[in-house]
Amino acid sequence: MKKKYALAALGLAGALALTGCGGGGAGSTPGAGSEGSADKGDMLIGVSMPTQTSERWIADGEAVEKGLEDAGYQVELQYAGDDIPTQGQQIDQMITKGADLLIIAAIDGTALSSQLDAAAAANIPVISYDRLIRDSEHVDFYVTFDNYKVGVQQATSLLTGLGVLDADGKETGEKGPFNVELFAGSLDDNNAHFFWQGAIDTLKPYMDEGVIAVPSGQTEIEQAAILRWQQETAQKRMEDLLTSTYGNGTKLDGVLSPYDGLSRGIITALQGTGGLGASIADGLPVVSGQDAEIASVTLIDQGVQFASIFKDTRKLAEQSVIVAESMLDGDEPEANDTETYDNGVKVVPSHLLQSDIVYADSITSLLVDSGYWTQAEVESGVAE
Ligand code: BGC
């Protein structure tokens, strides 16, 4: 594969393809299928996903598996239960089995260097899926969403819920001050930093003007971060904040939450003080989110959670299949961003997809009409 890339850079790939000099057949050595001439049915693609505790990763795994199988490849799909050593072992096994390509959504973006070294030694290309793998030169391509923009959208939804921005994103002149608390994702997930930066850059002017205050004073990502994106940890932090900062009757107006699972933990903590079933109309703070998980979409529909971010994982899966096919054909996959994602060793060529804010009034157009969730699922809060 590496050789093929170098040749492509010299403009020789087309000539090779014409003469059919693709290289060895699949199965002769690990990664040999990546030379381009092997039968797809003999090629194995390893897909490593972080966890099944969140809906999106199950959907991602299944969609990538189906897309690759429909394209004719063999697939080994593994979930690592959010356990870093397990993910390392699963990837090691995929390499030993002779995988021709790996698609990896890392738990800890910095923990896979030895696996990527082994993959490179066996000529196995690696696609980093959704989350950037850091500190390795052997990440060949990155498929993801515009993660900075996701953070901007999260903060925008919060500002909209507070009435600082109107539905068109224009300032209303509302000066607050609004009391807000900030949550971030898992620090070992590169995305968490992009979401945070996008959100903070958006909120900062309002914080500087005094429209937004953070009464706890916890404005650093290290203070706001939730290890492994755990719902219970977010609930606990919100309970602690309520006790430490809001026990004296100070009103909490909004919470920046970067993921629906955390949002539900936060809402549970908030409802502990406001009574079960409390909604924004009853004075529950505005809470943002991400992933359009069905339980949260239902809460948005009911006016309990304010918004989420819809990242169409079907499109991400489809994109990863396109990139995988192109690599295995010996072509250079098409990047639409070659500047943003520096993994500490190199800038990884990326394909970024766009996301949308989901409010109560856009559930139908974004999620139901596109077939992501059915109306019945939105009503029940349970995926069928
Ligand atoms: C993903 C988000 C997800 C989070 C927690 C991030 O890397 O980009 O979509 O909410 O992980 O699973």
Coordinates of C-alpha atoms and ligand atoms in Angstrom, one line a residue:
M1 CA 0.0 0.0 0.0
K2 CA 2.7 2.4 1.0
K3 CA 4.5 1.6 -2.3
K4 CA 1.3 2.2 -4.2
Y5 CA 0.9 5.6 -2.6
A6 CA 4.4 6.6 -3.5
L7 CA 3.8 5.5 -7.1
A8 CA 0.5 7.3 -7.2
A9 CA 2.4 10.4 -6.1
L10 CA 4.6 10.0 -9.2
G11 CA 1.6 9.6 -11.4
L12 CA 2.4 5.9 -12.1
A13 CA -0.6 4.3 -10.5
G14 CA -2.7 4.6 -13.7
A15 CA 0.1 2.9 -15.7
L16 CA 0.3 0.1 -13.2
A17 CA -3.5 -0.4 -13.3
L18 CA -3.4 -0.6 -17.1
T19 CA -0.8 -3.2 -17.1
G20 CA -2.4 -5.1 -14.3
C21 CA 0.7 -5.1 -12.2
G22 CA -1.2 -5.0 -9.0
G23 CA 1.1 -7.2 -6.9
G24 CA 0.5 -10.4 -4.9
G25 CA -2.8 -12.1 -4.3
A26 CA -4.7 -11.8 -1.1
G27 CA -3.8 -14.1 1.7
S28 CA -0.2 -14.7 0.7
T29 CA 1.0 -12.3 3.3
P30 CA -1.0 -10.1 5.7
G31 CA -2.0 -7.0 3.9
A32 CA -1.2 -8.4 0.5
G33 CA -4.7 -7.8 -0.6
S34 CA -4.1 -4.1 -0.4
E35 CA -1.9 -4.4 -3.5
G36 CA -5.1 -4.0 -5.6
S37 CA -5.5 -7.0 -7.8
A38 CA -6.9 -9.6 -5.3
D39 CA -10.5 -10.8 -5.3
K40 CA -12.5 -8.7 -2.9
G41 CA -14.1 -11.8 -1.4
D42 CA -10.7 -12.9 -0.2
M43 CA -10.1 -9.6 1.5
L44 CA -10.7 -9.1 5.2
I45 CA -11.4 -5.8 6.8
G46 CA -11.1 -5.4 10.5
V47 CA -13.5 -2.9 12.1
S48 CA -12.7 -1.9 15.7
M49 CA -15.4 0.1 17.5
P50 CA -15.1 1.5 21.1
T51 CA -18.2 0.4 22.9
Q52 CA -21.8 -0.8 22.7
T53 CA -22.9 1.3 25.6
S54 CA -23.8 4.1 23.2
E55 CA -26.3 3.7 20.4
R56 CA -24.3 5.5 17.8
W57 CA -21.3 3.1 17.9
I58 CA -23.6 0.1 17.5
A59 CA -25.2 1.8 14.5
D60 CA -21.8 2.8 13.1
G61 CA -20.4 -0.8 13.5
E62 CA -23.4 -2.3 11.8
A63 CA -23.5 0.2 9.0
V64 CA -19.8 -0.2 8.3
E65 CA -20.0 -3.9 8.4
K66 CA -23.0 -4.0 6.0
G67 CA -21.5 -1.5 3.6
L68 CA -18.3 -3.5 3.4
E69 CA -20.1 -6.8 3.0
D70 CA -22.3 -5.3 0.3
A71 CA -19.1 -4.2 -1.5
G72 CA -18.0 -7.8 -1.4
Y73 CA -15.4 -7.8 1.4
Q74 CA -15.2 -10.1 4.5
V75 CA -15.5 -8.2 7.7
E76 CA -14.5 -8.8 11.3
L77 CA -16.3 -6.3 13.6
Q78 CA -15.3 -6.0 17.3
Y79 CA -16.5 -3.8 20.1
A80 CA -14.0 -3.2 22.9
G81 CA -16.3 -2.4 25.8
D82 CA -14.6 0.9 26.4
D83 CA -11.5 -1.0 27.6
I84 CA -8.2 0.2 26.2
P85 CA -6.3 -3.2 26.5
T86 CA -9.2 -5.0 24.9
Q87 CA -9.2 -2.8 21.9
G88 CA -5.4 -3.3 21.5
Q89 CA -5.8 -7.1 21.7
Q90 CA -8.7 -7.1 19.2
I91 CA -6.7 -5.1 16.7
D92 CA -3.6 -7.3 17.3
Q93 CA -5.8 -10.3 16.4
M94 CA -7.2 -8.7 13.3
I95 CA -3.6 -8.2 12.1
T96 CA -2.6 -11.7 12.9
K97 CA -5.6 -13.0 11.0
G98 CA -4.3 -11.2 7.9
A99 CA -6.6 -8.2 7.7
D100 CA -6.1 -6.2 4.5
L101 CA -7.3 -3.0 6.0
L102 CA -8.3 -1.6 9.4
I103 CA -11.1 0.8 10.3
I104 CA -10.6 2.0 13.9
A105 CA -12.7 4.2 16.2
A106 CA -10.2 4.5 19.2
I107 CA -11.2 4.6 22.8
D108 CA -8.0 6.4 23.8
G109 CA -6.5 8.1 20.7
T110 CA -3.0 7.8 22.0
A111 CA -3.0 4.2 23.0
L112 CA -2.7 2.4 19.7
S113 CA 0.8 3.2 18.5
S114 CA 2.1 -0.4 18.8
Q115 CA -0.9 -1.8 16.9
L116 CA -0.4 0.8 14.2
D117 CA 3.3 0.0 14.0
A118 CA 2.4 -3.7 13.5
A119 CA -0.2 -2.8 10.9
A120 CA 2.4 -0.7 9.0
A121 CA 4.9 -3.5 9.1
A122 CA 2.4 -5.8 7.5
N123 CA 1.4 -3.3 4.9
I124 CA -2.1 -2.8 6.3
P125 CA -3.6 0.6 5.8
V126 CA -5.5 2.2 8.6
I127 CA -8.5 4.4 8.5
S128 CA -9.2 6.4 11.7
Y129 CA -13.0 6.4 12.1
D130 CA -14.7 9.4 13.7
R131 CA -12.0 9.8 16.4
L132 CA -8.4 10.7 15.4
I133 CA -5.7 8.2 16.3
R134 CA -2.8 10.3 17.6
D135 CA 1.0 10.0 17.9
S136 CA 1.4 7.6 15.0
E137 CA 2.6 8.2 11.5
H138 CA 0.7 5.1 10.3
V139 CA -2.8 6.7 10.2
D140 CA -3.5 6.8 6.4
F141 CA -6.8 8.5 6.4
Y142 CA -9.4 10.0 8.7
V143 CA -13.2 10.0 8.2
T144 CA -15.2 12.2 10.6
F145 CA -17.5 15.1 11.0
D146 CA -16.4 18.7 11.2
N147 CA -15.8 18.4 15.0
Y148 CA -15.0 22.0 15.7
K149 CA -18.3 23.0 14.0
V150 CA -20.1 20.4 16.2
G151 CA -18.8 22.4 19.2
V152 CA -20.0 25.6 17.6
Q153 CA -23.4 24.1 17.1
Q154 CA -23.6 22.9 20.6
A155 CA -22.9 26.4 22.0
T156 CA -25.2 27.9 19.4
S157 CA -28.1 25.7 20.6
L158 CA -27.4 26.7 24.2
L159 CA -27.4 30.4 23.3
T160 CA -30.6 29.9 21.3
G161 CA -32.3 28.1 24.2
L162 CA -31.3 30.9 26.5
G163 CA -32.8 33.5 24.1
V164 CA -29.4 35.2 23.4
L165 CA -29.7 34.1 19.7
D166 CA -32.9 33.8 17.7
A167 CA -33.9 30.9 15.4
D168 CA -31.9 32.4 12.6
G169 CA -28.8 32.6 14.8
K170 CA -29.0 36.4 15.1
E171 CA -28.4 38.2 18.4
T172 CA -31.6 39.2 20.2
G173 CA -29.9 41.8 22.4
E174 CA -30.8 39.7 25.5
K175 CA -28.1 40.4 28.1
G176 CA -28.9 37.9 30.8
P177 CA -26.8 37.4 32.8
F178 CA -27.3 33.7 32.4
N179 CA -25.7 31.1 34.7
V180 CA -24.3 28.2 32.8
E181 CA -22.2 25.2 33.6
L182 CA -19.8 23.5 31.2
F183 CA -19.2 19.8 30.5
A184 CA -16.6 18.3 28.2
G185 CA -16.1 14.8 26.9
S186 CA -13.3 12.3 27.6
L187 CA -9.8 14.0 27.5
D188 CA -8.3 10.9 25.7
D189 CA -10.7 11.4 22.8
N190 CA -9.3 13.9 20.4
N191 CA -12.8 15.0 19.4
A192 CA -13.6 16.2 23.0
H193 CA -11.0 18.9 22.5
F194 CA -12.5 20.0 19.2
F195 CA -16.0 20.1 20.5
W196 CA -14.8 22.1 23.5
Q197 CA -12.8 24.6 21.5
G198 CA -15.7 25.2 19.1
A199 CA -18.1 25.7 22.0
I200 CA -15.8 27.9 24.0
D201 CA -14.9 30.1 21.1
T202 CA -18.6 30.6 20.5
L203 CA -19.4 31.3 24.2
K204 CA -16.3 33.4 25.0
P205 CA -17.5 36.8 23.7
Y206 CA -20.7 36.4 25.8
M207 CA -18.7 35.4 28.8
D208 CA -16.4 38.4 28.3
E209 CA -19.5 40.7 28.1
G210 CA -21.0 39.2 31.2
V211 CA -24.1 37.8 29.3
I212 CA -23.0 34.3 30.4
A213 CA -21.5 33.5 33.8
V214 CA -20.1 30.2 35.0
P215 CA -20.8 30.4 38.8
S216 CA -18.7 27.3 39.7
G217 CA -15.7 29.0 38.1
Q218 CA -15.0 25.6 36.4
T219 CA -14.1 26.9 32.9
E220 CA -11.1 24.7 32.0
I221 CA -11.6 21.5 30.0
E222 CA -9.8 19.5 32.6
Q223 CA -12.4 20.6 35.2
A224 CA -15.3 19.9 32.8
A225 CA -14.2 16.6 31.3
I226 CA -16.0 13.3 31.8
L227 CA -13.8 10.3 31.5
R228 CA -15.0 7.7 28.9
W229 CA -18.1 9.9 28.3
Q230 CA -19.9 8.1 31.2
Q231 CA -23.5 9.2 32.0
E232 CA -23.2 8.4 35.7
T233 CA -20.0 10.5 36.0
A234 CA -21.8 13.4 34.5
Q235 CA -24.7 13.0 36.8
K236 CA -22.4 12.9 39.8
R237 CA -20.6 16.1 38.6
M238 CA -23.9 17.9 38.1
E239 CA -25.1 16.8 41.6
D240 CA -21.8 18.1 43.1
L241 CA -22.2 21.4 41.2
L242 CA -25.7 21.8 42.5
T243 CA -24.6 21.2 46.0
S244 CA -21.4 23.4 45.9
T245 CA -22.7 26.3 43.8
Y246 CA -26.5 26.3 43.6
G247 CA -27.5 25.3 47.2
N248 CA -28.0 29.0 48.0
G249 CA -30.8 29.5 45.5
T250 CA -28.6 30.7 42.6
K251 CA -30.5 29.9 39.4
L252 CA -28.9 27.6 36.8
D253 CA -30.0 28.6 33.3
G254 CA -28.1 26.3 31.0
V255 CA -25.7 23.5 30.7
L256 CA -23.3 22.9 27.8
S257 CA -23.3 19.1 27.3
P258 CA -21.3 17.6 24.5
Y259 CA -23.1 14.2 24.3
D260 CA -26.7 13.0 24.8
G261 CA -25.6 10.3 27.3
L262 CA -24.1 13.0 29.5
S263 CA -27.1 15.2 28.9
R264 CA -29.4 12.6 30.4
G265 CA -27.1 12.2 33.4
I266 CA -27.2 15.9 33.9
I267 CA -31.0 16.1 33.5
T268 CA -31.4 13.3 36.0
A269 CA -29.3 15.3 38.5
L270 CA -31.4 18.4 37.7
Q271 CA -34.7 16.6 38.1
G272 CA -33.6 15.4 41.5
T273 CA -34.0 19.0 42.6
G274 CA -37.0 19.9 40.3
G275 CA -39.0 16.8 40.5
L276 CA -39.3 14.0 38.0
G277 CA -40.8 15.0 34.6
A278 CA -39.7 18.6 35.1
S279 CA -39.3 20.4 31.7
I280 CA -37.7 23.6 30.5
A281 CA -41.2 25.2 30.8
D282 CA -41.0 24.2 34.6
G283 CA -37.7 25.9 34.9
L284 CA -35.3 23.1 34.0
P285 CA -32.1 24.6 32.5
V286 CA -31.4 24.5 28.8
V287 CA -29.3 21.4 28.1
S288 CA -27.5 20.7 24.8
G289 CA -26.3 17.3 23.5
Q290 CA -24.9 15.3 20.6
D291 CA -25.7 12.2 18.6
A292 CA -29.5 12.4 18.4
E293 CA -29.8 9.3 20.5
I294 CA -33.4 8.2 20.6
A295 CA -33.9 8.7 24.4
S296 CA -32.7 12.2 24.0
V297 CA -34.7 12.9 20.9
T298 CA -37.8 12.0 22.9
L299 CA -36.7 14.3 25.7
I300 CA -36.3 17.1 23.2
D301 CA -39.7 16.4 21.8
Q302 CA -41.1 16.6 25.3
G303 CA -39.2 19.9 26.0
V304 CA -36.9 18.3 28.7
Q305 CA -33.6 18.4 26.8
F306 CA -33.3 21.5 24.6
A307 CA -31.2 20.3 21.6
S308 CA -28.8 17.7 20.2
I309 CA -26.5 17.5 17.2
F310 CA -27.4 15.1 14.4
K311 CA -24.4 13.4 12.8
D312 CA -25.7 11.0 10.2
T313 CA -23.6 8.0 11.0
R314 CA -25.0 6.2 7.9
K315 CA -23.1 8.8 5.9
L316 CA -19.9 8.3 7.9
A317 CA -20.1 4.6 7.5
E318 CA -20.7 5.0 3.7
Q319 CA -17.7 7.3 3.5
S320 CA -15.5 4.9 5.3
V321 CA -16.4 2.2 2.8
I322 CA -15.7 4.5 -0.1
V323 CA -12.3 5.3 1.4
A324 CA -11.5 1.6 2.1
E325 CA -12.4 0.6 -1.4
S326 CA -10.3 3.3 -2.9
M327 CA -7.3 2.3 -0.8
L328 CA -7.7 -1.3 -1.6
D329 CA -7.9 -0.5 -5.3
G330 CA -4.6 1.2 -4.9
D331 CA -6.0 4.7 -5.4
E332 CA -5.6 7.7 -3.2
P333 CA -8.9 8.5 -1.3
E334 CA -10.3 11.9 -1.8
A335 CA -9.7 14.2 1.1
N336 CA -11.7 17.4 1.6
D337 CA -9.5 18.6 4.5
T338 CA -5.7 18.3 4.6
E339 CA -5.0 20.9 7.3
T340 CA -7.0 20.5 10.4
Y341 CA -6.2 17.1 11.9
D342 CA -2.6 17.0 13.1
N343 CA -2.2 13.9 15.1
G344 CA 1.0 15.0 16.8
V345 CA 3.2 13.4 14.1
K346 CA 1.5 14.3 10.9
V347 CA -1.5 16.0 9.4
V348 CA -3.8 13.2 8.5
P349 CA -5.8 13.7 5.2
S350 CA -9.4 13.8 6.2
H351 CA -12.9 13.6 4.8
L352 CA -15.2 15.7 7.0
L353 CA -19.0 15.5 7.0
Q354 CA -21.5 18.1 8.2
S355 CA -23.8 18.0 11.2
D356 CA -27.1 19.7 12.1
I357 CA -28.6 21.0 15.3
V358 CA -31.8 19.1 16.3
Y359 CA -34.4 21.2 18.1
A360 CA -38.0 20.1 18.9
D361 CA -39.2 21.6 15.7
S362 CA -36.6 20.0 13.4
I363 CA -37.0 16.4 14.7
T364 CA -39.4 15.5 11.8
S365 CA -37.4 17.1 9.0
L366 CA -34.0 15.9 10.1
L367 CA -34.6 12.6 11.8
V368 CA -38.0 11.2 10.8
D369 CA -38.1 12.2 7.1
S370 CA -34.6 10.9 6.6
G371 CA -35.5 7.6 8.1
Y372 CA -33.0 7.9 11.0
W373 CA -35.8 7.4 13.5
T374 CA -39.4 6.6 13.0
Q375 CA -42.2 8.7 14.5
A376 CA -43.1 5.8 16.7
E377 CA -39.5 5.6 18.1
V378 CA -39.6 9.4 18.7
E379 CA -42.8 8.9 20.7
S380 CA -41.6 5.9 22.7
G381 CA -37.9 6.9 23.2
V382 CA -36.9 3.3 22.3
A383 CA -35.1 2.1 19.2
E384 CA -37.1 -0.7 17.5
Ligands
BGC1 C1 -18.1 11.1 19.1 C2 -19.4 11.6 19.5 C3 -19.9 10.8 20.7 C4 -18.8 10.7 21.8 C5 -19.2 9.7 22.9 C6 -17.1 11.1 20.2 O1 -15.9 10.8 19.8 O2 -17.6 11.9 18.0 O3 -20.4 11.5 18.5 O4 -20.9 11.5 21.3 O5 -17.6 10.2 21.2 O6 -19.4 8.4 22.4

